[in-house]
Amino acid sequence: MNQSLFVYNTLTHQKEEFTPINAPHVGMYVCGPTVYSDAHMGNCRTYISFDLIFRYLTHLGYKVRYVRNITDAGHLESDADEGEDKISKKAKLAQLEPMEIVQKYTVGFHEVMQILNTLPPSIEPTATGHIIEQIEMVKTILEAGYAYEVNGSIYFDVEKYNQAHNYGMLNGRNLDDLLNNTRNLGGQEEKRGKLDFALWIKAKPEHLMKWPSPWSVGFPGWHLECSAMSHKYLGEQFDIHGGGLDLVPTHHTNEIAQNIACCDKVPARYWVHTNMLTVNGQKMSKSLGNSFLPHELFSGNNKILNKGYSPMTVRFFMLQAHYRSTLDFSNEAMEASEKGFKRLMNAITLLDGLKASSTTDVTIAPLSQRCYDALNDDFNSPVLIAELFEATRIINSVHDGKMKIDAANLDELKTLIQNFVFDVLGLKNEQATGDDLPRVLDFIVNLRSEAKTNRDYATSDKIRDGLQHIGIQLKDSKEGTTWSKI
């Protein structure tokens, strides 16, 4: 039973049997958020996907060290080597310290992750907490001859590296194609090659976030941060490196180059990437006016939403698509997911009241095996959910007296539900517990307070009136805002 787990590896473009380097230990690094704004739905989709992977590996008995970083410096506006630091820019606009911005959006990110019932990672390192490790990695790459200094900045020499290694091993592109299709980036006059990227950038006098180094007072390159942190906590080579598909062409390609230049090893054996989230068939973006944030999806406070949806409905919706498939949002899809989730949870509430018979019309073992088969096929959550609806049919049939089940199979059915619905998919029966309501409402009340602080009274009133409409009354006082059920 259970059999082998197969994982799709972006590096080899095929499914491969999962064989940890040092079983039962598994090292998994996932690129975390840059904390200069609210977590968006694409972030949520990625981290729910890796939460599923983390949960399933743990369920199989692996001891998983899950490292997910916080990028709190060095990520420039262009995602390259030009422009302002995203966090510093936000800090200047808000007239705050950069670390106030970092704190605010890190806390917000954690709140959303908790509401969506994702487990915290084993380690959550920050880029600013690992400046020394990054400087040491730059020194090693310089000594290996794959980097050079210009005016206090250090650049990675891609063309020299490619003479000994395959720079495009992850993105599947050869160097000539990459050179022909690369626009000139900032700082180009300092670089030897068009594809060269910064390991360390000399800071301009007005740059807020900077540190001393052997070359200049500056800050690390965005790509270097993840190489240094994964190396520190998971070693020269570990099992799984994950992130969104958009990180493949540059960020993860450059991570691999840095790690090979540093220690002659591809950092991870399996590269796992989640696909994008679209809205009615279009890419989600502010410019198209079709983007929304998690709290807007929970509250329904966005013009493209017909109503709000519970956090577990949102999680269920995301798990109904395979992590490597595009997930297309629509009001119709959300409503269908809401119905499906309620149907599943309604059946589960009947489970404890089922009576065992002396005979049985159903054997649960084959169903349980099919659930494992689904997850062992590259964590195929939609196929698993389809099998769980077969479990729902069995529960309803036994409850209605149309089917009998003996004690052994009833116990196995309860184990199946616990294992796959709650432990692996990470769903919660909101109807049964209501545990999330206070946390969700506190989150919404805080958002309303922020709107009032920003003099966005239209949004503040809309939140208050919307909550009143669904039976939640807000009361403002000098001490703050409290809520109560009407």
Short mmCIF file of C-alpha atoms in Angstrom, two decimals:
data_model
loop_
_atom_site.label_atom_id
_atom_site.label_comp_id
_atom_site.label_asym_id
_atom_site.label_seq_id
_atom_site.Cartn_x
_atom_site.Cartn_y
_atom_site.Cartn_z
CA MET A 1 0.00 0.00 0.00
CA ASN A 2 0.98 3.67 -0.57
CA GLN A 3 3.72 2.76 -3.12
CA SER A 4 6.27 5.31 -4.40
CA LEU A 5 5.83 9.06 -4.64
CA PHE A 6 6.54 10.64 -8.02
CA VAL A 7 7.27 14.36 -8.35
CA TYR A 8 7.44 16.47 -11.51
CA ASN A 9 10.94 17.97 -11.69
CA THR A 10 11.22 21.22 -13.67
CA LEU A 11 14.95 20.52 -14.03
CA THR A 12 14.39 17.31 -16.01
CA HIS A 13 10.87 18.08 -17.35
CA GLN A 14 9.53 14.75 -16.16
CA LYS A 15 8.05 12.96 -13.17
CA GLU A 16 10.67 11.22 -11.08
CA GLU A 17 10.48 8.89 -8.14
CA PHE A 18 11.08 10.88 -4.97
CA THR A 19 14.21 9.61 -3.25
CA PRO A 20 15.45 11.87 -0.44
CA ILE A 21 19.19 12.43 -0.10
CA ASN A 22 19.15 11.48 3.57
CA ALA A 23 15.88 9.68 4.31
CA PRO A 24 13.82 9.96 6.43
CA HIS A 25 14.98 13.61 6.49
CA VAL A 26 13.76 15.92 3.74
CA GLY A 27 15.00 19.45 3.10
CA MET A 28 12.59 21.81 1.29
CA TYR A 29 13.22 25.46 0.47
CA VAL A 30 10.44 27.68 -0.88
CA CYS A 31 10.97 31.28 -1.98
CA GLY A 32 8.90 33.43 0.33
CA PRO A 33 7.29 36.85 -0.10
CA THR A 34 8.90 40.25 -0.50
CA VAL A 35 7.18 42.10 2.32
CA TYR A 36 6.48 45.55 0.85
CA SER A 37 2.75 45.06 0.23
CA ASP A 38 -0.16 42.77 1.12
CA ALA A 39 0.10 39.11 0.17
CA HIS A 40 -1.79 38.61 -3.10
CA MET A 41 -3.82 35.63 -4.26
CA GLY A 42 -0.94 34.25 -6.36
CA ASN A 43 1.17 34.11 -3.18
CA CYS A 44 -1.65 32.28 -1.42
CA ARG A 45 -1.94 29.75 -4.22
CA THR A 46 1.80 28.99 -4.09
CA TYR A 47 1.99 28.64 -0.30
CA ILE A 48 -1.16 26.52 -0.07
CA SER A 49 0.36 24.20 -2.69
CA PHE A 50 3.59 23.81 -0.72
CA ASP A 51 1.60 23.43 2.48
CA LEU A 52 -0.06 20.41 0.85
CA ILE A 53 3.36 19.02 -0.12
CA PHE A 54 4.74 19.66 3.39
CA ARG A 55 1.71 18.00 4.98
CA TYR A 56 1.80 14.94 2.71
CA LEU A 57 5.52 14.34 3.13
CA THR A 58 5.03 14.59 6.90
CA HIS A 59 2.07 12.18 6.67
CA LEU A 60 4.29 9.68 4.85
CA GLY A 61 6.65 9.75 7.82
CA TYR A 62 9.38 12.04 6.52
CA LYS A 63 11.02 14.50 8.92
CA VAL A 64 10.73 17.65 6.84
CA ARG A 65 12.78 20.78 7.41
CA TYR A 66 10.70 23.35 5.53
CA VAL A 67 12.54 26.65 5.01
CA ARG A 68 10.58 29.60 3.57
CA ASN A 69 12.36 32.95 3.57
CA ILE A 70 11.18 36.50 4.02
CA THR A 71 12.73 38.93 1.51
CA ASP A 72 13.13 42.17 3.45
CA ALA A 73 15.85 43.88 1.39
CA GLY A 74 17.58 43.78 -1.99
CA HIS A 75 14.52 43.14 -4.17
CA LEU A 76 14.55 46.05 -6.63
CA GLU A 77 11.54 47.33 -8.55
CA SER A 78 12.67 45.80 -11.85
CA ASP A 79 13.35 42.35 -10.33
CA ALA A 80 16.86 42.95 -11.70
CA ASP A 81 19.73 45.33 -10.84
CA GLU A 82 18.08 48.71 -11.38
CA GLY A 83 15.50 50.87 -9.67
CA GLU A 84 14.73 51.42 -6.05
CA ASP A 85 14.43 48.79 -3.35
CA LYS A 86 10.72 47.91 -3.16
CA ILE A 87 10.64 48.16 0.63
CA SER A 88 12.64 51.40 0.79
CA LYS A 89 10.37 53.00 -1.80
CA LYS A 90 7.28 52.09 0.22
CA ALA A 91 8.94 53.38 3.40
CA LYS A 92 9.72 56.75 1.81
CA LEU A 93 6.17 57.12 0.52
CA ALA A 94 4.74 56.29 3.94
CA GLN A 95 7.44 58.30 5.80
CA LEU A 96 8.31 55.23 7.86
CA GLU A 97 11.42 53.23 8.61
CA PRO A 98 11.89 50.34 6.14
CA MET A 99 11.66 47.85 9.00
CA GLU A 100 8.24 49.25 9.93
CA ILE A 101 7.10 48.32 6.42
CA VAL A 102 8.70 44.90 6.79
CA GLN A 103 7.02 44.31 10.15
CA LYS A 104 3.60 45.45 8.98
CA TYR A 105 3.48 43.25 5.89
CA THR A 106 5.19 40.26 7.52
CA VAL A 107 2.51 40.28 10.22
CA GLY A 108 -0.18 40.64 7.54
CA PHE A 109 1.28 37.75 5.55
CA HIS A 110 1.31 35.51 8.63
CA GLU A 111 -2.30 36.43 9.43
CA VAL A 112 -3.46 35.45 5.95
CA MET A 113 -1.47 32.20 6.05
CA GLN A 114 -3.00 31.36 9.44
CA ILE A 115 -6.52 32.15 8.25
CA LEU A 116 -5.97 29.81 5.28
CA ASN A 117 -4.72 27.13 7.73
CA THR A 118 -1.22 26.75 6.29
CA LEU A 119 1.32 25.30 8.70
CA PRO A 120 4.26 27.57 9.55
CA PRO A 121 7.60 26.56 8.04
CA SER A 122 10.29 24.97 10.21
CA ILE A 123 12.55 27.99 9.68
CA GLU A 124 11.64 31.42 8.30
CA PRO A 125 14.93 33.28 7.74
CA THR A 126 15.15 36.90 6.61
CA ALA A 127 17.55 38.32 4.03
CA THR A 128 18.70 41.08 6.41
CA GLY A 129 19.48 38.48 9.07
CA HIS A 130 21.96 36.75 6.75
CA ILE A 131 24.11 39.53 5.31
CA ILE A 132 27.31 37.89 6.63
CA GLU A 133 26.49 34.58 4.91
CA GLN A 134 25.81 36.41 1.66
CA ILE A 135 29.11 38.31 1.81
CA GLU A 136 30.95 35.03 2.43
CA MET A 137 29.24 33.42 -0.57
CA VAL A 138 30.27 36.37 -2.78
CA LYS A 139 33.88 35.93 -1.62
CA THR A 140 33.79 32.23 -2.56
CA ILE A 141 32.32 32.94 -6.02
CA LEU A 142 34.97 35.63 -6.61
CA GLU A 143 37.72 33.20 -5.62
CA ALA A 144 36.30 30.62 -8.05
CA GLY A 145 36.65 33.18 -10.85
CA TYR A 146 32.96 33.46 -11.72
CA ALA A 147 32.45 37.04 -10.53
CA TYR A 148 34.16 40.42 -10.87
CA GLU A 149 34.17 43.78 -9.12
CA VAL A 150 33.35 47.13 -10.73
CA ASN A 151 33.27 50.30 -8.64
CA GLY A 152 32.30 48.47 -5.45
CA SER A 153 29.62 46.26 -7.04
CA ILE A 154 30.12 42.54 -7.70
CA TYR A 155 28.66 40.90 -10.81
CA PHE A 156 28.29 37.25 -11.74
CA ASP A 157 30.02 36.45 -15.05
CA VAL A 158 27.39 34.35 -16.83
CA GLU A 159 29.29 33.76 -20.08
CA LYS A 160 32.42 32.57 -18.26
CA TYR A 161 30.29 30.33 -16.05
CA ASN A 162 28.55 28.88 -19.10
CA GLN A 163 31.88 27.75 -20.56
CA ALA A 164 32.13 25.15 -17.77
CA HIS A 165 28.45 24.70 -16.85
CA ASN A 166 25.01 24.91 -18.45
CA TYR A 167 23.52 28.24 -17.35
CA GLY A 168 20.15 27.41 -18.93
CA MET A 169 19.76 23.94 -17.38
CA LEU A 170 16.54 24.93 -15.58
CA ASN A 171 14.87 27.23 -18.08
CA GLY A 172 15.83 25.08 -21.09
CA ARG A 173 17.31 28.01 -23.03
CA ASN A 174 20.77 28.12 -24.60
CA LEU A 175 23.01 31.12 -23.99
CA ASP A 176 22.77 32.54 -27.52
CA ASP A 177 18.96 32.63 -27.33
CA LEU A 178 19.10 34.27 -23.93
CA LEU A 179 21.60 36.89 -25.12
CA ASN A 180 19.54 37.72 -28.21
CA ASN A 181 16.33 38.08 -26.24
CA THR A 182 17.63 40.04 -23.25
CA ARG A 183 16.99 43.76 -22.98
CA ASN A 184 19.71 46.00 -21.62
CA LEU A 185 19.35 46.23 -17.86
CA GLY A 186 20.35 48.91 -15.38
CA GLY A 187 24.05 49.16 -14.56
CA GLN A 188 24.78 47.66 -17.99
CA GLU A 189 27.75 49.96 -18.56
CA GLU A 190 29.48 48.29 -15.60
CA LYS A 191 28.80 44.73 -16.72
CA ARG A 192 30.89 42.58 -19.05
CA GLY A 193 27.90 40.70 -20.39
CA LYS A 194 24.20 41.37 -20.96
CA LEU A 195 23.16 38.44 -18.74
CA ASP A 196 25.49 39.24 -15.85
CA PHE A 197 23.65 39.92 -12.61
CA ALA A 198 24.58 41.60 -9.34
CA LEU A 199 25.74 39.65 -6.31
CA TRP A 200 26.45 42.84 -4.35
CA ILE A 201 25.38 46.37 -5.28
CA LYS A 202 27.16 49.51 -4.09
CA ALA A 203 24.54 51.72 -2.49
CA LYS A 204 23.88 55.27 -3.58
CA PRO A 205 24.01 57.82 -0.74
CA GLU A 206 20.21 58.06 -0.58
CA HIS A 207 19.71 54.27 -0.39
CA LEU A 208 18.16 53.46 3.01
CA MET A 209 19.09 49.79 3.50
CA LYS A 210 22.84 49.18 3.24
CA TRP A 211 25.63 47.29 4.98
CA PRO A 212 29.45 47.35 5.02
CA SER A 213 31.29 44.77 2.93
CA PRO A 214 34.88 44.27 1.68
CA TRP A 215 33.90 46.03 -1.58
CA SER A 216 31.53 48.83 -0.60
CA VAL A 217 28.71 49.90 1.63
CA GLY A 218 25.86 48.27 -0.23
CA PHE A 219 23.30 45.53 -0.28
CA PRO A 220 22.99 41.97 -1.63
CA GLY A 221 21.49 40.95 -4.95
CA TRP A 222 18.01 39.43 -4.73
CA HIS A 223 19.10 36.06 -6.18
CA LEU A 224 22.01 35.72 -3.75
CA GLU A 225 19.76 35.86 -0.69
CA CYS A 226 18.00 32.56 -1.36
CA SER A 227 21.25 30.79 -2.28
CA ALA A 228 22.84 31.83 1.02
CA MET A 229 19.85 30.97 3.20
CA SER A 230 19.13 27.59 1.58
CA HIS A 231 22.82 26.71 1.84
CA LYS A 232 22.97 27.68 5.52
CA TYR A 233 19.93 25.71 6.67
CA LEU A 234 19.76 22.82 4.20
CA GLY A 235 23.36 22.35 3.09
CA GLU A 236 25.09 22.29 -0.28
CA GLN A 237 22.41 20.02 -1.72
CA PHE A 238 18.89 19.35 -0.50
CA ASP A 239 15.75 17.67 -1.78
CA ILE A 240 13.12 20.17 -2.97
CA HIS A 241 13.31 23.79 -4.08
CA GLY A 242 9.97 25.44 -4.79
CA GLY A 243 8.30 28.64 -5.85
CA GLY A 244 6.07 30.15 -8.50
CA LEU A 245 6.64 29.33 -12.16
CA ASP A 246 7.59 32.96 -12.79
CA LEU A 247 10.82 32.38 -10.82
CA VAL A 248 12.18 29.81 -13.29
CA PRO A 249 13.60 32.05 -16.07
CA THR A 250 15.79 34.25 -13.90
CA HIS A 251 15.64 33.90 -10.11
CA HIS A 252 15.98 30.12 -9.85
CA THR A 253 18.27 29.95 -12.88
CA ASN A 254 20.61 32.40 -11.13
CA GLU A 255 20.34 30.57 -7.82
CA ILE A 256 21.58 27.37 -9.48
CA ALA A 257 24.47 29.23 -11.11
CA GLN A 258 25.50 30.82 -7.80
CA ASN A 259 25.40 27.53 -5.91
CA ILE A 260 27.35 25.61 -8.56
CA ALA A 261 29.92 28.43 -8.70
CA CYS A 262 30.19 28.30 -4.92
CA CYS A 263 30.27 24.57 -4.20
CA ASP A 264 29.98 22.79 -7.58
CA LYS A 265 26.56 21.33 -6.81
CA VAL A 266 23.02 21.96 -8.07
CA PRO A 267 21.37 23.06 -4.80
CA ALA A 268 18.21 20.94 -5.07
CA ARG A 269 17.43 17.61 -6.70
CA TYR A 270 13.76 18.35 -7.38
CA TRP A 271 12.58 21.76 -8.60
CA VAL A 272 8.85 22.20 -8.05
CA HIS A 273 6.87 25.14 -9.43
CA THR A 274 3.28 26.30 -9.07
CA ASN A 275 1.38 27.80 -12.00
CA MET A 276 -0.33 31.17 -12.12
CA LEU A 277 -3.75 32.35 -11.03
CA THR A 278 -5.95 33.92 -13.71
CA VAL A 279 -9.28 35.76 -13.47
CA ASN A 280 -11.92 34.88 -16.06
CA GLY A 281 -9.15 33.65 -18.35
CA GLN A 282 -6.95 36.74 -17.99
CA LYS A 283 -3.76 37.18 -15.97
CA MET A 284 -4.51 38.83 -12.64
CA SER A 285 -3.05 42.36 -12.59
CA LYS A 286 -3.79 45.79 -11.17
CA SER A 287 -3.52 47.35 -14.64
CA LEU A 288 -6.40 45.17 -15.91
CA GLY A 289 -8.47 46.03 -12.85
CA ASN A 290 -9.12 42.35 -12.10
CA SER A 291 -6.95 41.86 -9.03
CA PHE A 292 -8.14 41.38 -5.47
CA LEU A 293 -6.55 40.63 -2.13
CA PRO A 294 -7.32 37.72 0.22
CA HIS A 295 -9.28 39.86 2.68
CA GLU A 296 -11.39 41.18 -0.21
CA LEU A 297 -12.19 37.62 -1.25
CA PHE A 298 -13.20 36.79 2.33
CA SER A 299 -15.37 39.89 2.71
CA GLY A 300 -16.62 40.25 -0.88
CA ASN A 301 -15.44 43.86 -0.81
CA ASN A 302 -14.32 44.12 -4.45
CA LYS A 303 -16.32 45.07 -7.53
CA ILE A 304 -15.50 41.85 -9.40
CA LEU A 305 -16.80 39.67 -6.55
CA ASN A 306 -20.46 38.74 -6.19
CA LYS A 307 -19.96 37.99 -2.48
CA GLY A 308 -17.41 36.90 0.10
CA TYR A 309 -16.22 33.32 0.64
CA SER A 310 -14.97 31.58 3.75
CA PRO A 311 -11.22 30.89 4.06
CA MET A 312 -11.73 27.13 3.81
CA THR A 313 -13.84 27.56 0.66
CA VAL A 314 -10.93 29.52 -0.82
CA ARG A 315 -8.45 26.82 0.19
CA PHE A 316 -10.72 24.09 -1.20
CA PHE A 317 -11.09 26.04 -4.48
CA MET A 318 -7.31 26.25 -4.87
CA LEU A 319 -6.79 22.56 -4.08
CA GLN A 320 -9.35 21.58 -6.72
CA ALA A 321 -6.77 22.47 -9.37
CA HIS A 322 -3.43 20.68 -9.70
CA TYR A 323 -0.60 22.94 -8.55
CA ARG A 324 1.05 22.83 -12.01
CA SER A 325 -2.17 23.86 -13.78
CA THR A 326 -3.38 27.40 -14.29
CA LEU A 327 -6.06 28.17 -11.70
CA ASP A 328 -8.80 30.34 -13.18
CA PHE A 329 -10.91 32.38 -10.78
CA SER A 330 -14.51 33.25 -11.52
CA ASN A 331 -17.55 33.87 -9.36
CA GLU A 332 -19.13 30.75 -10.86
CA ALA A 333 -16.09 28.63 -9.98
CA MET A 334 -16.06 29.96 -6.42
CA GLU A 335 -19.76 29.26 -5.96
CA ALA A 336 -19.29 25.71 -7.28
CA SER A 337 -16.40 25.21 -4.84
CA GLU A 338 -18.50 26.56 -1.99
CA LYS A 339 -21.24 24.02 -2.76
CA GLY A 340 -18.71 21.20 -3.07
CA PHE A 341 -16.97 22.11 0.17
CA LYS A 342 -20.27 22.28 2.06
CA ARG A 343 -21.32 18.92 0.62
CA LEU A 344 -18.06 17.37 1.83
CA MET A 345 -18.30 18.92 5.29
CA ASN A 346 -21.99 18.08 5.68
CA ALA A 347 -21.19 14.43 5.05
CA ILE A 348 -18.30 14.51 7.52
CA THR A 349 -20.59 15.87 10.27
CA LEU A 350 -22.71 12.70 9.81
CA LEU A 351 -19.70 10.39 10.15
CA ASP A 352 -19.55 10.20 13.95
CA GLY A 353 -23.24 9.30 14.12
CA LEU A 354 -23.00 6.32 11.72
CA LYS A 355 -23.82 2.91 13.21
CA ALA A 356 -21.74 -0.13 12.33
CA SER A 357 -23.48 -3.26 11.06
CA SER A 358 -22.48 -6.89 11.33
CA THR A 359 -22.09 -7.01 7.53
CA THR A 360 -20.78 -4.51 5.01
CA ASP A 361 -21.62 -3.44 1.46
CA VAL A 362 -18.39 -1.52 1.04
CA THR A 363 -14.66 -2.07 1.51
CA ILE A 364 -12.73 1.12 2.22
CA ALA A 365 -9.18 -0.18 1.57
CA PRO A 366 -9.35 0.25 -2.25
CA LEU A 367 -10.67 3.80 -1.83
CA SER A 368 -7.88 4.60 0.61
CA GLN A 369 -5.32 3.24 -1.86
CA ARG A 370 -6.74 5.41 -4.64
CA CYS A 371 -6.33 8.46 -2.37
CA TYR A 372 -2.66 7.58 -1.92
CA ASP A 373 -2.32 6.90 -5.65
CA ALA A 374 -3.60 10.40 -6.39
CA LEU A 375 -1.12 12.11 -4.08
CA ASN A 376 1.73 9.84 -5.12
CA ASP A 377 1.17 11.07 -8.68
CA ASP A 378 2.78 14.48 -8.18
CA PHE A 379 0.48 15.56 -5.32
CA ASN A 380 -2.65 15.39 -7.48
CA SER A 381 -5.14 17.08 -5.17
CA PRO A 382 -8.06 17.30 -7.66
CA VAL A 383 -8.04 13.53 -8.16
CA LEU A 384 -7.82 13.08 -4.38
CA ILE A 385 -10.85 15.36 -3.92
CA ALA A 386 -12.79 13.34 -6.50
CA GLU A 387 -12.07 10.21 -4.43
CA LEU A 388 -13.18 12.01 -1.27
CA PHE A 389 -16.53 12.69 -2.90
CA GLU A 390 -16.83 8.91 -3.28
CA ALA A 391 -16.30 8.74 0.49
CA THR A 392 -19.04 11.38 0.82
CA ARG A 393 -21.40 9.19 -1.23
CA ILE A 394 -20.67 6.21 1.04
CA ILE A 395 -21.28 8.25 4.22
CA ASN A 396 -24.60 9.59 2.92
CA SER A 397 -25.72 6.13 1.75
CA VAL A 398 -24.95 4.55 5.12
CA HIS A 399 -26.67 7.41 6.91
CA ASP A 400 -29.78 7.03 4.71
CA GLY A 401 -29.89 3.26 5.31
CA LYS A 402 -29.14 2.43 1.68
CA MET A 403 -25.81 0.81 2.51
CA LYS A 404 -24.31 -1.14 5.42
CA ILE A 405 -20.79 -0.83 6.82
CA ASP A 406 -19.11 -2.94 9.49
CA ALA A 407 -17.01 -1.64 12.36
CA ALA A 408 -13.63 -2.28 10.72
CA ASN A 409 -14.53 -0.46 7.51
CA LEU A 410 -16.22 2.35 9.44
CA ASP A 411 -13.01 2.89 11.42
CA GLU A 412 -11.01 2.86 8.18
CA LEU A 413 -13.41 5.40 6.67
CA LYS A 414 -12.96 7.71 9.68
CA THR A 415 -9.18 7.33 9.40
CA LEU A 416 -9.34 8.14 5.67
CA ILE A 417 -11.27 11.35 6.33
CA GLN A 418 -8.92 12.42 9.12
CA ASN A 419 -5.81 11.66 7.07
CA PHE A 420 -6.79 13.21 3.76
CA VAL A 421 -9.37 15.91 4.49
CA PHE A 422 -7.89 17.39 7.66
CA ASP A 423 -4.23 16.33 7.94
CA VAL A 424 -3.16 16.47 4.27
CA LEU A 425 -5.54 18.87 2.53
CA GLY A 426 -5.55 21.02 5.66
CA LEU A 427 -9.29 21.73 5.54
CA LYS A 428 -11.35 22.58 8.59
CA ASN A 429 -15.06 22.17 9.18
CA GLU A 430 -15.96 25.81 9.68
CA GLN A 431 -19.62 24.98 10.26
CA ALA A 432 -18.74 22.63 13.10
CA THR A 433 -16.14 24.74 14.90
CA GLY A 434 -16.42 28.40 13.96
CA ASP A 435 -12.85 28.70 15.27
CA ASP A 436 -11.81 31.01 12.47
CA LEU A 437 -14.59 33.58 12.88
CA PRO A 438 -12.97 35.71 15.62
CA ARG A 439 -9.62 35.71 13.80
CA VAL A 440 -11.20 36.61 10.44
CA LEU A 441 -13.30 39.37 11.97
CA ASP A 442 -10.34 40.82 13.87
CA PHE A 443 -8.43 40.84 10.57
CA ILE A 444 -11.30 42.65 8.82
CA VAL A 445 -11.68 45.15 11.70
CA ASN A 446 -7.94 45.94 11.45
CA LEU A 447 -8.30 46.53 7.71
CA ARG A 448 -11.18 48.92 8.37
CA SER A 449 -9.06 50.78 10.94
CA GLU A 450 -6.30 51.13 8.34
CA ALA A 451 -8.84 52.49 5.84
CA LYS A 452 -10.00 55.08 8.40
CA THR A 453 -6.40 56.05 9.18
CA ASN A 454 -5.82 56.56 5.43
CA ARG A 455 -9.04 58.66 5.28
CA ASP A 456 -10.60 56.05 2.99
CA TYR A 457 -14.01 56.47 4.58
CA ALA A 458 -15.88 54.90 1.66
CA THR A 459 -14.09 51.57 2.23
CA SER A 460 -14.48 51.91 6.01
CA ASP A 461 -18.23 52.39 5.69
CA LYS A 462 -18.54 49.59 3.14
CA ILE A 463 -16.87 47.13 5.52
CA ARG A 464 -19.10 48.22 8.44
CA ASP A 465 -22.29 48.04 6.37
CA GLY A 466 -21.31 44.70 4.79
CA LEU A 467 -20.69 43.11 8.19
CA GLN A 468 -23.99 44.51 9.50
CA HIS A 469 -25.74 42.93 6.52
CA ILE A 470 -24.44 39.46 7.48
CA GLY A 471 -25.23 39.88 11.18
CA ILE A 472 -22.04 41.36 12.63
CA GLN A 473 -22.21 44.76 14.36
CA LEU A 474 -19.15 46.99 14.84
CA LYS A 475 -18.86 49.44 17.73
CA ASP A 476 -16.25 52.22 17.63
CA SER A 477 -14.85 53.74 20.82
CA LYS A 478 -11.75 55.58 22.01
CA GLU A 479 -10.19 52.22 22.91
CA GLY A 480 -10.75 50.86 19.38
CA THR A 481 -13.36 48.84 17.51
CA THR A 482 -15.17 45.76 18.83
CA TRP A 483 -17.59 43.42 17.09
CA SER A 484 -20.57 41.39 18.19
CA LYS A 485 -23.22 39.19 16.57
CA ILE A 486 -26.60 40.89 16.08
#
